[in-house]
mmCIF file of C-alpha atoms in Angstrom:
data_model
loop_
_atom_site.group_PDB
_atom_site.id
_atom_site.type_symbol
_atom_site.label_atom_id
_atom_site.label_comp_id
_atom_site.label_asym_id
_atom_site.label_seq_id
_atom_site.Cartn_x
_atom_site.Cartn_y
_atom_site.Cartn_z
ATOM 1 C CA GLN A 1 92.987 114.663 105.647
ATOM 2 C CA SER A 2 92.853 112.840 102.316
ATOM 3 C CA VAL A 3 95.404 113.402 99.565
ATOM 4 C CA LEU A 4 92.662 112.943 96.945
ATOM 5 C CA THR A 5 90.280 115.875 96.598
ATOM 6 C CA GLN A 6 86.683 115.522 95.415
ATOM 7 C CA PRO A 7 83.915 118.127 95.272
ATOM 8 C CA PRO A 8 81.677 117.679 98.320
ATOM 9 C CA SER A 9 78.469 117.557 96.345
ATOM 10 C CA ALA A 10 76.905 117.127 92.910
ATOM 11 C CA SER A 11 73.295 117.043 91.825
ATOM 12 C CA GLY A 12 71.031 116.563 88.855
ATOM 13 C CA THR A 13 67.507 115.739 87.820
ATOM 14 C CA PRO A 14 66.480 112.253 86.678
ATOM 15 C CA GLY A 15 67.892 111.496 83.242
ATOM 16 C CA GLN A 16 70.655 114.102 83.444
ATOM 17 C CA ARG A 17 74.387 113.458 83.284
ATOM 18 C CA VAL A 18 76.441 114.172 86.406
ATOM 19 C CA THR A 19 80.220 114.209 86.614
ATOM 20 C CA MET A 20 82.601 114.411 89.541
ATOM 21 C CA SER A 21 86.334 114.879 89.735
ATOM 22 C CA CYS A 22 89.126 113.384 91.835
ATOM 23 C CA SER A 23 92.344 115.353 92.035
ATOM 24 C CA GLY A 24 95.602 113.859 93.247
ATOM 25 C CA SER A 25 99.314 113.997 92.547
ATOM 26 C CA SER A 26 102.131 112.219 90.755
ATOM 27 C CA SER A 27 102.616 109.748 93.620
ATOM 28 C CA ASN A 28 99.034 108.479 93.536
ATOM 29 C CA ILE A 29 96.744 109.057 90.542
ATOM 30 C CA GLY A 30 99.683 109.984 88.340
ATOM 31 C CA SER A 31 101.272 106.563 88.913
ATOM 32 C CA ASN A 32 98.437 104.152 89.662
ATOM 33 C CA ALA A 33 95.010 103.085 88.497
ATOM 34 C CA VAL A 34 91.926 104.653 90.025
ATOM 35 C CA ASN A 35 88.867 102.857 91.383
ATOM 36 C CA TRP A 36 85.476 104.320 92.245
ATOM 37 C CA TYR A 37 83.050 103.182 94.944
ATOM 38 C CA GLN A 38 79.400 103.917 95.651
ATOM 39 C CA HIS A 39 78.344 104.009 99.300
ATOM 40 C CA LEU A 40 74.970 104.379 100.912
ATOM 41 C CA PRO A 41 75.460 104.941 104.655
ATOM 42 C CA GLY A 42 74.774 101.817 106.655
ATOM 43 C CA THR A 43 75.428 99.494 103.736
ATOM 44 C CA ALA A 44 78.457 97.820 102.197
ATOM 45 C CA PRO A 45 80.337 100.036 99.728
ATOM 46 C CA LYS A 46 80.157 98.863 96.114
ATOM 47 C CA LEU A 47 82.915 98.882 93.493
ATOM 48 C CA LEU A 48 81.705 100.808 90.439
ATOM 49 C CA ILE A 49 84.839 101.323 88.344
ATOM 50 C CA TYR A 50 88.299 99.738 88.526
ATOM 51 C CA SER A 51 91.487 100.338 86.565
ATOM 52 C CA ASN A 52 90.326 103.864 85.657
ATOM 53 C CA ASN A 53 87.507 102.866 83.325
ATOM 54 C CA GLN A 54 86.525 99.221 83.755
ATOM 55 C CA ARG A 55 83.134 98.165 85.102
ATOM 56 C CA PRO A 56 82.732 95.016 87.200
ATOM 57 C CA SER A 57 80.068 92.602 86.113
ATOM 58 C CA GLY A 58 76.621 93.900 87.021
ATOM 59 C CA VAL A 59 77.446 97.607 87.057
ATOM 60 C CA PRO A 60 75.295 99.476 84.507
ATOM 61 C CA ASP A 61 77.057 101.184 81.606
ATOM 62 C CA ARG A 62 75.535 104.461 82.829
ATOM 63 C CA PHE A 63 78.631 104.644 85.030
ATOM 64 C CA SER A 64 81.912 105.514 83.327
ATOM 65 C CA GLY A 65 85.360 106.532 84.506
ATOM 66 C CA SER A 66 88.361 108.248 83.025
ATOM 67 C CA LYS A 67 91.803 109.419 84.057
ATOM 68 C CA SER A 68 94.172 112.063 82.755
ATOM 69 C CA GLY A 69 97.457 112.927 84.404
ATOM 70 C CA THR A 70 96.878 113.406 88.117
ATOM 71 C CA SER A 71 93.089 113.643 87.922
ATOM 72 C CA ALA A 72 90.250 111.205 87.397
ATOM 73 C CA SER A 73 86.544 111.567 86.903
ATOM 74 C CA LEU A 74 83.355 109.577 87.237
ATOM 75 C CA ALA A 75 80.291 110.220 85.112
ATOM 76 C CA ILE A 76 76.758 109.018 85.693
ATOM 77 C CA SER A 77 74.500 109.322 82.677
ATOM 78 C CA GLY A 78 70.742 108.870 82.760
ATOM 79 C CA LEU A 79 70.708 109.743 86.467
ATOM 80 C CA GLN A 80 68.258 107.679 88.525
ATOM 81 C CA SER A 81 66.890 108.144 92.048
ATOM 82 C CA GLU A 82 68.765 105.063 93.234
ATOM 83 C CA ASP A 83 72.050 106.747 92.298
ATOM 84 C CA GLU A 84 71.689 109.046 95.286
ATOM 85 C CA ALA A 85 74.714 108.057 97.379
ATOM 86 C CA ASP A 86 78.261 108.989 98.318
ATOM 87 C CA TYR A 87 80.972 108.339 95.727
ATOM 88 C CA TYR A 88 84.657 107.833 96.504
ATOM 89 C CA CYS A 89 87.708 107.582 94.301
ATOM 90 C CA ALA A 90 90.676 105.555 95.534
ATOM 91 C CA THR A 91 94.146 104.561 94.421
ATOM 92 C CA TRP A 92 97.538 103.490 95.758
ATOM 93 C CA ASP A 93 99.967 106.161 96.898
ATOM 94 C CA ASP A 94 103.609 105.258 96.289
ATOM 95 C CA SER A 95 104.929 107.878 98.737
ATOM 96 C CA LEU A 96 102.646 106.840 101.581
ATOM 97 C CA ASN A 97 102.904 103.140 100.644
ATOM 98 C CA GLY A 98 99.207 102.857 101.253
ATOM 99 C CA ARG A 99 95.801 103.070 99.645
ATOM 100 C CA VAL A 100 94.124 106.463 99.723
ATOM 101 C CA PHE A 101 90.473 107.389 99.331
ATOM 102 C CA GLY A 102 89.088 110.656 98.081
ATOM 103 C CA THR A 103 87.128 113.018 100.292
ATOM 104 C CA GLY A 104 83.881 111.796 98.770
ATOM 105 C CA THR A 105 81.128 113.391 96.676
ATOM 106 C CA LYS A 106 77.497 113.254 97.762
ATOM 107 C CA VAL A 107 75.192 112.950 94.762
ATOM 108 C CA THR A 108 71.650 114.243 95.144
ATOM 109 C CA VAL A 109 68.893 113.499 92.649
ATOM 110 C CA LEU A 110 66.615 116.522 92.548
ATOM 111 C CA GLU B 1 77.775 83.734 96.451
ATOM 112 C CA VAL B 2 80.590 85.743 98.005
ATOM 113 C CA GLN B 3 79.908 86.713 101.615
ATOM 114 C CA LEU B 4 81.988 88.653 104.115
ATOM 115 C CA VAL B 5 80.750 88.938 107.686
ATOM 116 C CA GLU B 6 82.516 91.152 110.194
ATOM 117 C CA SER B 7 82.161 90.679 113.940
ATOM 118 C CA GLY B 8 83.782 91.687 117.194
ATOM 119 C CA GLY B 9 82.840 95.353 117.331
ATOM 120 C CA GLY B 10 81.657 97.018 120.494
ATOM 121 C CA LEU B 11 82.348 99.639 123.134
ATOM 122 C CA VAL B 12 85.877 99.890 124.513
ATOM 123 C CA LYS B 13 87.657 102.435 126.695
ATOM 124 C CA PRO B 14 90.545 104.530 125.394
ATOM 125 C CA GLY B 15 93.767 102.569 125.714
ATOM 126 C CA GLY B 16 91.909 99.289 125.429
ATOM 127 C CA SER B 17 92.072 96.503 122.860
ATOM 128 C CA LEU B 18 89.632 94.763 120.545
ATOM 129 C CA ARG B 19 89.898 92.069 117.884
ATOM 130 C CA LEU B 20 87.681 92.141 114.834
ATOM 131 C CA SER B 21 87.017 89.130 112.616
ATOM 132 C CA CYS B 22 85.873 88.868 109.023
ATOM 133 C CA GLU B 23 84.616 85.438 108.014
ATOM 134 C CA VAL B 24 84.398 84.898 104.268
ATOM 135 C CA SER B 25 82.773 82.347 101.985
ATOM 136 C CA GLY B 26 82.101 81.859 98.299
ATOM 137 C CA PHE B 27 85.660 82.282 97.009
ATOM 138 C CA THR B 28 89.162 80.943 97.588
ATOM 139 C CA PHE B 29 90.163 83.010 100.603
ATOM 140 C CA SER B 30 93.741 81.784 100.673
ATOM 141 C CA ASN B 31 94.420 83.314 97.248
ATOM 142 C CA ALA B 32 93.031 86.738 98.157
ATOM 143 C CA TRP B 33 94.653 89.903 99.426
ATOM 144 C CA MET B 34 92.370 91.285 102.129
ATOM 145 C CA ASN B 35 91.774 94.809 103.403
ATOM 146 C CA TRP B 36 90.308 96.643 106.345
ATOM 147 C CA VAL B 37 88.636 100.007 105.696
ATOM 148 C CA ARG B 38 86.884 102.218 108.235
ATOM 149 C CA GLN B 39 84.432 105.097 108.278
ATOM 150 C CA ALA B 40 84.280 107.396 111.279
ATOM 151 C CA PRO B 41 80.954 109.110 112.049
ATOM 152 C CA GLY B 42 80.305 111.860 109.527
ATOM 153 C CA GLU B 43 83.566 111.153 107.712
ATOM 154 C CA GLY B 44 84.631 109.425 104.519
ATOM 155 C CA LEU B 45 86.184 106.042 103.892
ATOM 156 C CA GLU B 46 89.703 105.481 105.244
ATOM 157 C CA TRP B 47 91.930 102.533 104.354
ATOM 158 C CA VAL B 48 93.331 100.836 107.471
ATOM 159 C CA GLY B 49 95.607 98.236 105.924
ATOM 160 C CA HIS B 50 95.891 95.017 103.981
ATOM 161 C CA ILE B 51 97.437 91.578 104.119
ATOM 162 C CA LYS B 52 98.725 89.790 101.054
ATOM 163 C CA SER B 53 98.040 86.159 100.302
ATOM 164 C CA LYS B 54 100.630 83.717 101.606
ATOM 165 C CA ALA B 55 101.598 82.982 98.007
ATOM 166 C CA ASP B 56 102.527 86.654 97.670
ATOM 167 C CA GLY B 57 104.425 86.676 100.948
ATOM 168 C CA GLY B 58 101.622 87.256 103.457
ATOM 169 C CA THR B 59 103.011 90.668 104.375
ATOM 170 C CA THR B 60 101.030 93.631 105.657
ATOM 171 C CA ASP B 61 100.873 97.365 105.030
ATOM 172 C CA TYR B 62 99.133 99.894 107.252
ATOM 173 C CA ALA B 63 97.913 103.459 107.129
ATOM 174 C CA ALA B 64 99.989 105.888 109.177
ATOM 175 C CA PRO B 65 97.324 106.576 111.873
ATOM 176 C CA VAL B 66 97.182 102.887 112.907
ATOM 177 C CA LYS B 67 100.726 101.693 112.259
ATOM 178 C CA GLY B 68 102.253 100.181 115.372
ATOM 179 C CA ARG B 69 98.870 99.844 117.102
ATOM 180 C CA PHE B 70 96.854 97.626 114.707
ATOM 181 C CA THR B 71 97.812 94.198 113.370
ATOM 182 C CA ILE B 72 96.157 92.391 110.477
ATOM 183 C CA SER B 73 96.392 88.612 110.317
ATOM 184 C CA ARG B 74 94.654 85.753 108.568
ATOM 185 C CA ASP B 75 93.796 82.108 109.180
ATOM 186 C CA ASP B 76 93.341 80.496 105.782
ATOM 187 C CA SER B 77 92.144 77.248 107.397
ATOM 188 C CA LYS B 78 89.205 79.153 108.871
ATOM 189 C CA ASN B 79 88.639 81.537 105.936
ATOM 190 C CA THR B 80 88.934 84.359 108.445
ATOM 191 C CA LEU B 81 90.655 87.732 108.488
ATOM 192 C CA TYR B 82 91.487 89.502 111.748
ATOM 193 C CA LEU B 83 92.209 93.028 112.917
ATOM 194 C CA GLN B 84 93.853 93.283 116.336
ATOM 195 C CA MET B 85 93.462 96.823 117.621
ATOM 196 C CA ASN B 86 95.543 97.940 120.598
ATOM 197 C CA SER B 87 96.032 101.289 122.358
ATOM 198 C CA LEU B 88 92.686 102.425 121.000
ATOM 199 C CA LYS B 89 91.949 106.129 120.765
ATOM 200 C CA THR B 90 88.632 107.964 120.560
ATOM 201 C CA GLU B 91 89.447 108.800 116.944
ATOM 202 C CA ASP B 92 89.408 105.069 116.118
ATOM 203 C CA THR B 93 85.615 105.116 116.583
ATOM 204 C CA ALA B 94 84.238 103.954 113.239
ATOM 205 C CA VAL B 95 82.453 101.277 111.285
ATOM 206 C CA TYR B 96 85.104 98.792 110.179
ATOM 207 C CA TYR B 97 84.709 96.942 106.870
ATOM 208 C CA CYS B 98 86.688 94.099 105.384
ATOM 209 C CA ALA B 99 87.076 94.021 101.607
ATOM 210 C CA THR B 100 88.628 91.658 99.073
ATOM 211 C CA GLY B 101 91.504 91.975 96.678
ATOM 212 C CA TRP B 102 93.651 94.747 95.238
ATOM 213 C CA ILE B 103 90.604 96.546 93.875
ATOM 214 C CA LEU B 104 88.373 95.988 96.943
ATOM 215 C CA LEU B 105 85.788 94.169 94.873
ATOM 216 C CA ARG B 106 83.591 92.729 97.644
ATOM 217 C CA TRP B 107 82.813 94.290 101.019
ATOM 218 C CA GLY B 108 81.186 93.189 104.231
ATOM 219 C CA GLN B 109 78.419 95.078 106.012
ATOM 220 C CA GLY B 110 80.764 96.413 108.665
ATOM 221 C CA THR B 111 81.020 96.286 112.458
ATOM 222 C CA LEU B 112 80.876 99.325 114.724
ATOM 223 C CA VAL B 113 83.715 100.086 117.111
ATOM 224 C CA THR B 114 83.134 102.801 119.690
ATOM 225 C CA VAL B 115 86.048 104.042 121.779
ATOM 226 C CA SER B 116 84.774 106.077 124.675
ATOM 227 C CA SER B 117 85.220 106.411 128.407
#
């Protein structure tokens, strides 16, 4: 199982703000930058946030990331129907000498 | 436009082998670290491993479940990344994606590998 723990689900109505957490340890989030990915099953995953809080070109500023200690979080403001997807955090783990993904959070737009 | 196209997936028996390819275009492949990531049915994303650019040594790192069975290689002259999978197990059944760079910026659409008798 993954060393990064995310809540299995989150939901909100259109326009609301939704947040999700990613909990790790000193060997992963505590030591390395966190990235976030959006994934609709059957499609290519998409990088949303890199280096804890940076957005790649083309990603709306409705998506924001933060990190504190051994935890990180992703926020989606102004929730839209197209945001309904699975969201994964990821980082490097120095103890495992490998990249680790979170367990994933499924966002539902009510 | 950056494109990554995986191929080589299919049905294989436990204990068998398969080689996946990821052909890329739209960026300088030889400068890029490349990754393989998989998603088993009903499960989350799992990093398989990566290969550094030759300029950075061309070395590989693997996740524990595949170490010793899977080998990542690259042919910069063909802009192609490979994943050689040996001693396949039923738990290796997944969609396999290739992705670019340290931050996994660009991803392919994936290729399905099914390990079943």
